[in-house]
Short mmCIF file of C-alpha atoms and ligand atoms in Angstrom, two decimals:
data_model
loop_
_atom_site.label_atom_id
_atom_site.label_comp_id
_atom_site.label_asym_id
_atom_site.label_seq_id
_atom_site.Cartn_x
_atom_site.Cartn_y
_atom_site.Cartn_z
CA UNK A 1 126.67 84.07 55.01
CA UNK A 2 124.44 86.51 56.88
CA UNK A 3 123.52 88.33 53.66
CA UNK A 4 122.54 85.06 51.94
CA UNK A 5 120.30 84.08 54.84
CA UNK A 6 118.47 87.41 54.67
CA UNK A 7 117.97 87.14 50.94
CA UNK A 8 116.47 83.67 51.22
CA UNK A 9 114.08 84.82 53.93
CA UNK A 10 113.08 87.81 51.87
CA UNK A 11 112.05 85.81 48.85
CA UNK A 12 109.86 83.10 50.39
CA UNK A 13 106.54 84.44 49.06
CA UNK A 14 105.36 82.24 46.21
CA UNK A 15 102.64 84.53 44.91
CA UNK A 16 104.55 87.81 45.04
CA UNK A 17 104.52 88.36 41.30
CA UNK A 18 100.82 87.69 40.84
CA UNK A 19 99.74 89.56 43.97
CA UNK A 20 101.81 92.63 43.18
CA UNK A 21 101.42 94.02 46.71
CA UNK A 22 105.06 93.63 47.76
CA UNK A 23 107.10 95.25 45.01
CA UNK A 24 110.28 94.79 47.06
CA UNK A 25 109.95 91.02 47.55
CA UNK A 26 113.34 89.34 47.43
CA UNK A 27 115.21 92.51 48.32
CA UNK A 28 117.01 92.75 51.69
CA UNK A 29 115.26 95.23 53.98
CA UNK A 30 118.28 97.53 54.24
CA UNK A 31 118.29 97.85 50.46
CA UNK A 32 114.55 98.61 50.42
CA UNK A 33 115.14 101.47 52.83
CA UNK A 34 117.95 102.83 50.69
CA UNK A 35 115.69 102.86 47.63
CA UNK A 36 112.90 104.57 49.50
CA UNK A 37 115.28 107.21 50.81
CA UNK A 38 116.42 107.92 47.29
CA UNK A 39 112.85 108.25 45.99
CA UNK A 40 112.01 110.61 48.82
CA UNK A 41 115.03 112.76 48.13
CA UNK A 42 114.19 113.01 44.46
CA UNK A 43 110.78 114.42 45.29
CA UNK A 44 111.38 116.38 48.46
CA UNK A 45 115.03 117.43 48.72
CA UNK A 46 114.22 120.69 46.97
CA UNK A 47 112.22 121.79 50.03
CA UNK A 48 114.75 120.87 52.74
CA UNK A 49 117.10 118.12 53.88
CA UNK A 50 115.33 114.74 54.12
CA UNK A 51 116.21 112.91 57.38
CA UNK A 52 117.21 109.24 57.09
CA UNK A 53 114.12 107.02 56.85
CA UNK A 54 113.14 105.22 60.08
CA UNK A 55 112.71 101.50 59.33
CA UNK A 56 111.30 98.61 61.38
CA UNK A 57 113.34 96.28 63.59
CA UNK A 58 111.20 93.38 62.44
CA UNK A 59 109.56 94.14 59.08
CA UNK A 60 107.31 91.05 58.92
CA UNK A 61 103.65 90.32 59.80
CA UNK A 62 103.11 93.98 60.67
CA UNK A 63 99.65 94.61 59.17
CA UNK A 64 96.89 94.70 61.79
CA UNK A 65 94.16 94.61 59.12
CA UNK A 66 93.92 91.60 56.85
CA UNK A 67 91.57 91.24 53.92
CA UNK A 68 90.84 88.05 52.01
CA UNK A 69 88.59 87.67 48.99
CA UNK A 70 86.83 84.32 48.67
CA UNK A 71 86.27 82.29 45.51
CA UNK A 72 86.54 78.79 44.04
CA UNK A 73 89.39 77.47 41.94
CA UNK A 74 88.81 75.57 38.67
CA UNK A 75 88.33 72.32 40.56
CA UNK A 76 85.67 73.87 42.75
CA UNK A 77 87.80 74.10 45.93
CA UNK A 78 87.24 77.13 48.11
CA UNK A 79 90.16 79.53 48.03
CA UNK A 80 90.88 82.79 49.83
CA UNK A 81 93.48 85.34 49.00
CA UNK A 82 93.86 88.45 46.96
CA UNK A 83 93.01 89.77 43.50
CA UNK A 84 95.74 89.26 40.95
CA UNK A 85 97.23 92.71 40.28
CA UNK A 86 94.92 94.80 38.04
CA UNK A 87 92.35 92.01 37.60
CA UNK A 88 89.40 90.47 39.42
CA UNK A 89 90.97 87.00 39.29
CA UNK A 90 91.47 85.63 42.79
CA UNK A 91 94.77 84.01 43.70
CA UNK A 92 95.06 81.82 46.78
CA UNK A 93 97.30 83.14 49.54
CA UNK A 94 98.35 80.66 52.22
CA UNK A 95 100.88 82.69 54.18
CA UNK A 96 101.43 86.39 53.64
CA UNK A 97 104.67 87.73 55.13
CA UNK A 98 103.35 91.16 56.00
CA UNK A 99 99.90 90.35 57.41
CA UNK A 100 99.18 89.56 61.06
CA UNK A 101 99.58 85.81 61.66
CA UNK A 102 96.61 85.35 63.96
CA UNK A 103 94.28 87.11 61.51
CA UNK A 104 95.48 84.84 58.73
CA UNK A 105 94.77 81.78 60.91
CA UNK A 106 91.20 83.00 61.42
CA UNK A 107 90.73 83.38 57.67
CA UNK A 108 91.94 79.81 57.15
CA UNK A 109 89.49 78.56 59.78
CA UNK A 110 86.61 80.38 58.07
CA UNK A 111 87.59 78.72 54.78
CA UNK A 112 87.27 75.30 56.42
CA UNK A 113 84.03 76.18 58.14
CA UNK A 114 82.39 77.22 54.86
CA UNK A 115 82.59 73.64 53.70
CA UNK A 116 80.95 72.11 56.77
CA UNK A 117 78.27 74.83 56.86
CA UNK A 118 77.70 74.49 53.11
CA UNK A 119 78.13 78.22 52.62
CA UNK A 120 78.90 79.13 49.02
CA UNK A 121 81.44 81.72 47.98
CA UNK A 122 80.09 84.66 45.98
CA UNK A 123 80.59 84.70 42.23
CA UNK A 124 81.23 88.25 41.04
CA UNK A 125 80.10 87.50 37.47
CA UNK A 126 76.78 85.80 38.22
CA UNK A 127 76.01 87.35 41.62
CA UNK A 128 75.32 83.82 42.87
CA UNK A 129 76.63 82.59 46.25
CA UNK A 130 77.13 84.30 49.60
CA UNK A 131 80.56 84.99 51.11
CA UNK A 132 82.56 87.64 49.25
CA UNK A 133 85.27 88.80 51.62
CA UNK A 134 86.54 88.45 55.15
CA UNK A 135 88.29 91.28 56.92
CA UNK A 136 90.04 90.80 60.25
CA UNK A 137 91.33 93.67 62.40
CA UNK A 138 93.41 93.05 65.51
CA UNK A 139 94.44 95.48 68.21
CA UNK A 140 98.10 94.58 68.66
CA UNK A 141 98.21 96.09 72.16
CA UNK A 142 94.86 94.88 73.46
CA UNK A 143 94.61 91.58 71.57
CA UNK A 144 90.96 92.37 70.67
CA UNK A 145 89.92 90.97 67.30
CA UNK A 146 87.16 92.00 64.89
CA UNK A 147 85.96 89.70 62.12
CA UNK A 148 83.87 91.19 59.30
CA UNK A 149 82.06 88.75 57.03
CA UNK A 150 81.13 90.49 53.79
CA UNK A 151 78.12 88.82 52.16
CA UNK A 152 76.40 89.31 48.82
CA UNK A 153 72.97 89.16 50.57
CA UNK A 154 71.87 89.85 54.16
CA UNK A 155 71.29 86.37 55.62
CA UNK A 156 73.91 84.01 56.97
CA UNK A 157 72.29 80.58 57.40
CA UNK A 158 72.92 78.85 60.77
CA UNK A 159 74.39 82.13 61.95
CA UNK A 160 74.54 81.23 65.65
CA UNK A 161 76.18 77.87 65.06
CA UNK A 162 78.66 79.47 62.71
CA UNK A 163 79.62 82.03 65.37
CA UNK A 164 79.92 79.25 67.95
CA UNK A 165 82.14 77.13 65.71
CA UNK A 166 84.36 80.07 64.81
CA UNK A 167 84.74 81.19 68.42
CA UNK A 168 85.44 77.64 69.53
CA UNK A 169 88.54 77.66 67.31
CA UNK A 170 89.40 81.29 68.13
CA UNK A 171 88.05 82.39 71.51
CA UNK A 172 90.20 85.51 71.15
CA UNK A 173 87.69 86.97 68.63
CA UNK A 174 85.87 89.76 70.48
CA UNK A 175 83.39 90.91 67.86
CA UNK A 176 81.86 89.67 64.58
CA UNK A 177 80.07 91.84 62.03
CA UNK A 178 78.01 90.96 58.97
CA UNK A 179 78.48 93.46 56.19
CA UNK A 180 76.29 93.35 53.10
CA UNK A 181 77.81 94.27 49.78
CA UNK A 182 75.43 93.45 46.92
CA UNK A 183 76.94 95.84 44.38
CA UNK A 184 79.20 95.28 41.38
CA UNK A 185 82.08 97.16 42.92
CA UNK A 186 85.73 96.91 43.78
CA UNK A 187 85.03 98.32 47.26
CA UNK A 188 85.30 95.56 49.87
CA UNK A 189 82.74 96.81 52.40
CA UNK A 190 79.14 97.69 51.65
CA UNK A 191 77.14 100.27 53.60
CA UNK A 192 74.81 97.95 55.52
CA UNK A 193 76.14 96.12 58.52
CA UNK A 194 74.90 94.19 61.50
CA UNK A 195 76.79 93.22 64.63
CA UNK A 196 76.25 89.50 65.28
CA UNK A 197 78.64 89.04 68.17
CA UNK A 198 80.25 91.36 70.73
CA UNK A 199 80.22 95.17 70.81
CA UNK A 200 80.79 95.89 67.08
CA UNK A 201 84.18 97.54 67.59
CA UNK A 202 87.62 96.75 68.96
CA UNK A 203 89.93 98.89 71.04
CA UNK A 204 93.63 99.44 70.70
CA UNK A 205 96.14 101.72 72.38
CA UNK A 206 98.68 104.07 70.81
CA UNK A 207 101.01 106.52 72.58
CA UNK A 208 99.20 105.92 75.88
CA UNK A 209 95.66 106.64 74.56
CA UNK A 210 92.94 104.06 73.98
CA UNK A 211 91.06 104.06 70.68
CA UNK A 212 87.80 102.48 69.66
CA UNK A 213 87.82 101.26 66.07
CA UNK A 214 84.63 100.60 64.07
CA UNK A 215 84.56 98.41 60.94
CA UNK A 216 84.56 101.35 58.54
CA UNK A 217 86.88 103.68 60.45
CA UNK A 218 90.39 104.36 59.26
CA UNK A 219 93.12 103.16 61.60
CA UNK A 220 96.78 103.00 60.62
CA UNK A 221 97.65 99.42 59.61
CA UNK A 222 101.16 99.34 61.08
CA UNK A 223 100.75 100.23 64.76
CA UNK A 224 104.44 99.84 65.64
CA UNK A 225 105.50 102.48 63.13
CA UNK A 226 102.43 104.61 63.82
CA UNK A 227 103.81 105.35 67.26
CA UNK A 228 107.09 106.44 65.66
CA UNK A 229 105.13 108.60 63.22
CA UNK A 230 103.01 110.29 65.89
CA UNK A 231 105.97 110.82 68.23
CA UNK A 232 107.80 112.58 65.40
CA UNK A 233 104.72 114.71 64.69
CA UNK A 234 104.54 115.71 68.39
CA UNK A 235 108.25 116.49 68.54
CA UNK A 236 107.86 118.74 65.47
CA UNK A 237 104.84 120.52 66.95
CA UNK A 238 106.75 121.16 70.21
CA UNK A 239 103.53 121.84 72.14
CA UNK A 240 103.86 123.71 75.47
CA UNK A 241 100.36 123.35 76.86
CA UNK A 242 99.01 126.72 75.72
CA UNK A 243 98.27 126.15 72.06
CA UNK A 244 95.06 126.01 70.04
CA UNK A 245 95.46 123.07 67.70
CA UNK A 246 93.62 121.69 64.67
CA UNK A 247 93.78 118.00 63.74
CA UNK A 248 92.54 117.92 60.14
CA UNK A 249 91.61 114.61 58.45
CA UNK A 250 91.63 113.24 62.00
CA UNK A 251 90.07 109.78 61.49
CA UNK A 252 89.17 108.43 64.94
CA UNK A 253 91.07 111.29 66.58
CA UNK A 254 94.43 109.61 67.14
CA UNK A 255 96.83 112.48 66.43
CA UNK A 256 94.56 115.06 68.07
CA UNK A 257 94.23 113.06 71.26
CA UNK A 258 97.94 112.51 71.61
CA UNK A 259 98.38 116.27 71.03
CA UNK A 260 95.62 117.20 73.50
CA UNK A 261 97.78 115.94 76.36
CA UNK A 262 100.19 118.79 75.64
CA UNK A 263 97.93 121.54 74.27
CA UNK A 264 95.25 123.91 75.53
CA UNK A 265 92.59 122.89 73.03
CA UNK A 266 92.28 120.62 70.00
CA UNK A 267 89.64 120.67 67.28
CA UNK A 268 89.46 117.57 65.05
CA UNK A 269 87.79 117.54 61.62
CA UNK A 270 86.91 114.40 59.67
CA UNK A 271 84.58 113.47 56.78
CA UNK A 272 83.66 109.90 57.76
CA UNK A 273 80.69 109.83 60.18
CA UNK A 274 81.64 106.55 61.86
CA UNK A 275 85.16 107.79 62.49
CA UNK A 276 83.81 111.01 64.07
CA UNK A 277 81.51 108.98 66.32
CA UNK A 278 84.51 106.87 67.37
CA UNK A 279 86.61 110.00 67.92
CA UNK A 280 83.98 111.50 70.25
CA UNK A 281 83.72 108.26 72.24
CA UNK A 282 87.50 108.05 72.39
CA UNK A 283 87.80 111.50 73.91
CA UNK A 284 85.23 110.51 76.57
CA UNK A 285 86.82 107.17 77.34
CA UNK A 286 90.22 108.83 77.78
CA UNK A 287 88.64 111.54 79.94
CA UNK A 288 89.83 114.37 77.75
CA UNK A 289 87.90 117.61 78.06
CA UNK A 290 90.01 119.81 75.82
CA UNK A 291 89.26 118.13 72.48
CA UNK A 292 86.21 118.42 70.18
CA UNK A 293 85.38 116.88 66.83
CA UNK A 294 83.39 118.06 63.81
CA UNK A 295 82.15 116.03 60.88
CA UNK A 296 82.62 117.49 57.41
CA UNK A 297 85.01 118.36 54.62
CA UNK A 298 88.29 119.68 56.00
CA UNK A 299 88.59 122.26 53.20
CA UNK A 300 85.14 123.76 53.80
CA UNK A 301 85.73 123.75 57.53
CA UNK A 302 88.99 125.67 57.21
CA UNK A 303 87.39 128.24 54.89
CA UNK A 304 84.82 128.90 57.65
CA UNK A 305 87.50 129.11 60.32
CA UNK A 306 89.48 131.60 58.23
CA UNK A 307 86.36 133.72 57.61
CA UNK A 308 85.72 133.90 61.35
CA UNK A 309 89.37 134.88 61.95
CA UNK A 310 89.82 132.01 64.40
CA UNK A 311 93.22 131.91 66.04
CA UNK A 312 95.16 128.68 65.63
CA UNK A 313 98.73 127.99 66.70
CA UNK A 314 99.39 124.56 65.22
CA UNK A 315 97.68 122.63 62.42
CA UNK A 316 98.21 118.90 62.07
CA UNK A 317 97.03 117.58 58.72
CA UNK A 318 96.96 113.94 57.60
CA UNK A 319 95.00 113.77 54.32
CA UNK A 320 94.38 110.62 52.23
CA UNK A 321 96.64 109.71 49.28
CA UNK A 322 95.11 112.37 47.07
CA UNK A 323 96.55 114.99 49.41
CA UNK A 324 94.85 118.19 50.50
CA UNK A 325 93.15 120.83 48.34
CA UNK A 326 93.45 124.49 47.61
CA UNK A 327 90.50 125.43 49.81
CA UNK A 328 92.21 123.89 52.80
CA UNK A 329 95.73 125.09 52.06
CA UNK A 330 94.75 128.65 51.19
CA UNK A 331 92.71 128.96 54.39
CA UNK A 332 95.61 127.66 56.47
CA UNK A 333 97.90 130.19 54.81
CA UNK A 334 95.35 132.93 55.54
CA UNK A 335 94.99 131.93 59.20
CA UNK A 336 98.77 131.78 59.55
CA UNK A 337 99.39 129.22 62.33
CA UNK A 338 102.98 129.26 63.58
CA UNK A 339 103.45 125.62 62.68
CA UNK A 340 101.89 123.17 60.26
CA UNK A 341 102.73 119.49 60.75
CA UNK A 342 101.85 117.55 57.61
CA UNK A 343 101.63 113.75 57.91
CA UNK A 344 101.49 112.28 54.42
CA UNK A 345 101.14 108.83 52.90
CA UNK A 346 101.98 109.98 49.37
CA UNK A 347 105.16 111.95 48.64
CA UNK A 348 103.86 113.05 45.22
CA UNK A 349 100.82 114.91 46.54
CA UNK A 350 102.90 116.03 49.52
CA UNK A 351 105.40 117.72 47.17
CA UNK A 352 102.51 119.43 45.34
CA UNK A 353 101.01 120.73 48.59
CA UNK A 354 104.38 121.84 50.01
CA UNK A 355 105.01 123.83 46.85
CA UNK A 356 101.74 125.67 47.42
CA UNK A 357 102.52 126.38 51.07
CA UNK A 358 106.02 127.64 50.29
CA UNK A 359 104.52 130.04 47.74
CA UNK A 360 102.10 131.26 50.40
CA UNK A 361 104.48 132.16 53.19
CA UNK A 362 105.62 128.89 54.79
CA UNK A 363 109.07 127.41 55.15
CA UNK A 364 109.69 123.66 55.16
CA UNK A 365 111.89 123.03 58.22
CA UNK A 366 112.10 119.25 58.57
CA UNK A 367 111.12 116.10 56.65
CA UNK A 368 111.13 112.69 58.33
CA UNK A 369 110.24 109.60 56.26
CA UNK A 370 108.90 106.63 58.26
CA UNK A 371 108.64 103.18 56.69
CA UNK A 372 105.09 102.10 57.49
CA UNK A 373 104.92 99.52 54.69
CA UNK A 374 108.02 97.30 54.42
CA UNK A 375 108.15 95.36 51.12
CA UNK A 376 105.60 97.75 49.58
CA UNK A 377 106.43 100.99 47.83
CA UNK A 378 104.50 103.46 50.00
CA UNK A 379 106.36 105.79 52.32
CA UNK A 380 104.86 107.95 55.03
CA UNK A 381 106.38 111.35 55.86
CA UNK A 382 106.12 113.86 58.66
CA UNK A 383 106.90 117.42 57.62
CA UNK A 384 107.29 120.51 59.75
CA UNK A 385 106.46 123.85 58.17
CA UNK A 386 106.72 127.15 59.95
CA UNK A 387 105.30 130.53 59.08
CA UNK A 388 108.22 132.43 57.58
CA UNK A 389 109.48 134.89 60.18
CA UNK A 390 107.34 133.38 62.97
CA UNK A 391 109.43 130.66 64.64
N1 SAH B 1 94.85 111.10 61.14
C1 SAH B 1 94.17 109.84 61.13
C2 SAH B 1 93.52 109.48 59.79
C3 SAH B 1 94.33 109.68 58.56
S1 SAH B 1 93.68 108.94 57.08
C4 SAH B 1 95.08 108.72 61.59
O1 SAH B 1 96.29 108.91 61.69
O2 SAH B 1 94.60 107.62 61.89
C5 SAH B 1 92.87 110.24 56.28
C6 SAH B 1 91.50 110.55 56.84
O3 SAH B 1 90.98 111.63 56.07
C7 SAH B 1 90.48 109.42 56.73
O4 SAH B 1 89.93 109.18 58.01
C8 SAH B 1 89.41 109.97 55.77
O5 SAH B 1 88.10 109.56 56.10
C9 SAH B 1 89.57 111.45 55.95
N2 SAH B 1 89.13 112.32 54.85
C10 SAH B 1 89.18 112.08 53.51
N3 SAH B 1 88.76 113.15 52.81
C11 SAH B 1 88.43 114.10 53.73
C12 SAH B 1 87.94 115.45 53.62
N4 SAH B 1 87.70 116.01 52.44
N5 SAH B 1 87.74 116.12 54.76
C13 SAH B 1 87.98 115.57 55.97
N6 SAH B 1 88.44 114.32 56.13
C14 SAH B 1 88.68 113.58 55.03
#
């Protein structure tokens, strides 16, 4: 009986096939975890034992960032949803099982408001019309909500009344941003943006630290599992308060700031300028004096550090899906920190990078998969490497 109930719940999404986001739709969560564990083992078992994947208690509505593309259907009705897998055809999504409920409500309200404000949706083929996308980000701990309206041109007619009407329905919105994207591109956000309500960022808290999040800054989309991920990373690092630490690919400084509470000094490095600005503000707001941030390519930065013979005890690294690069990895190997804690969102590039590190004097000690994306096929991993002979 119980099993049947779960199966029914798991297969309620009507657009799963077209959307393609949730490859494990219709599969009980326990089974999803089993599959992911198996995949992980195939790729990573050769390095060391893979711990059992940590799943979610409640694997629904977990995404704190929700994106909807706007269009019209054949009858001319405004729709919002997602691109059909591998196309630019928009399919309407009414209720997504993995996206934050409140954010989805806001997107529905905006769809209704467009009609009364006579705002046209943007047509990607002709470049005619205005509203392209809406992105909503919500701080699950703070309740603060950011709405980003992505337009094909810079002016939103009746802007103030639109803000008023939207906030009347959703007073919980704390900031609204206009983003202009006038390019033929599959990127959602353009470069130009203007804050039209509130401070232009939201805050959220993770592992006891508060973080400021700007529209373009990376922030993990599953905050519940992010805490599990970071706690595992800290446990692996085993900081005692005396260490010099690097947080590479640091985003808005999340991992580094959690580490700074237990280390002597942390240096964060990140490519995205907005994220670095957020990271610096975050350190100030949390009154942390033992953490600094630099903007730039992590690989180049590590080459410089290695040249200067800088001493580092622990390196945290959390690169994007493409993984790290030889510049970075070879410099780490040269500097020889006692521990490297690799947080990865792609087991394929993780396996490639681990292979390199093992060849260059590191031992893989522990691998912990964390399910950050129930129903989807991504898996996040935390890996502990130690310098061979230097435990
Ligand atoms: N550790 C952070 C961010 C991880 S996402 C967190 O947990 O929230 C990966 C980050 O790497 C992104 O912020 C991205 O902007 C950054 N990045 C991508 N390429 C980079 C490079 N070559 N050098 C430094 N940072 C890079």
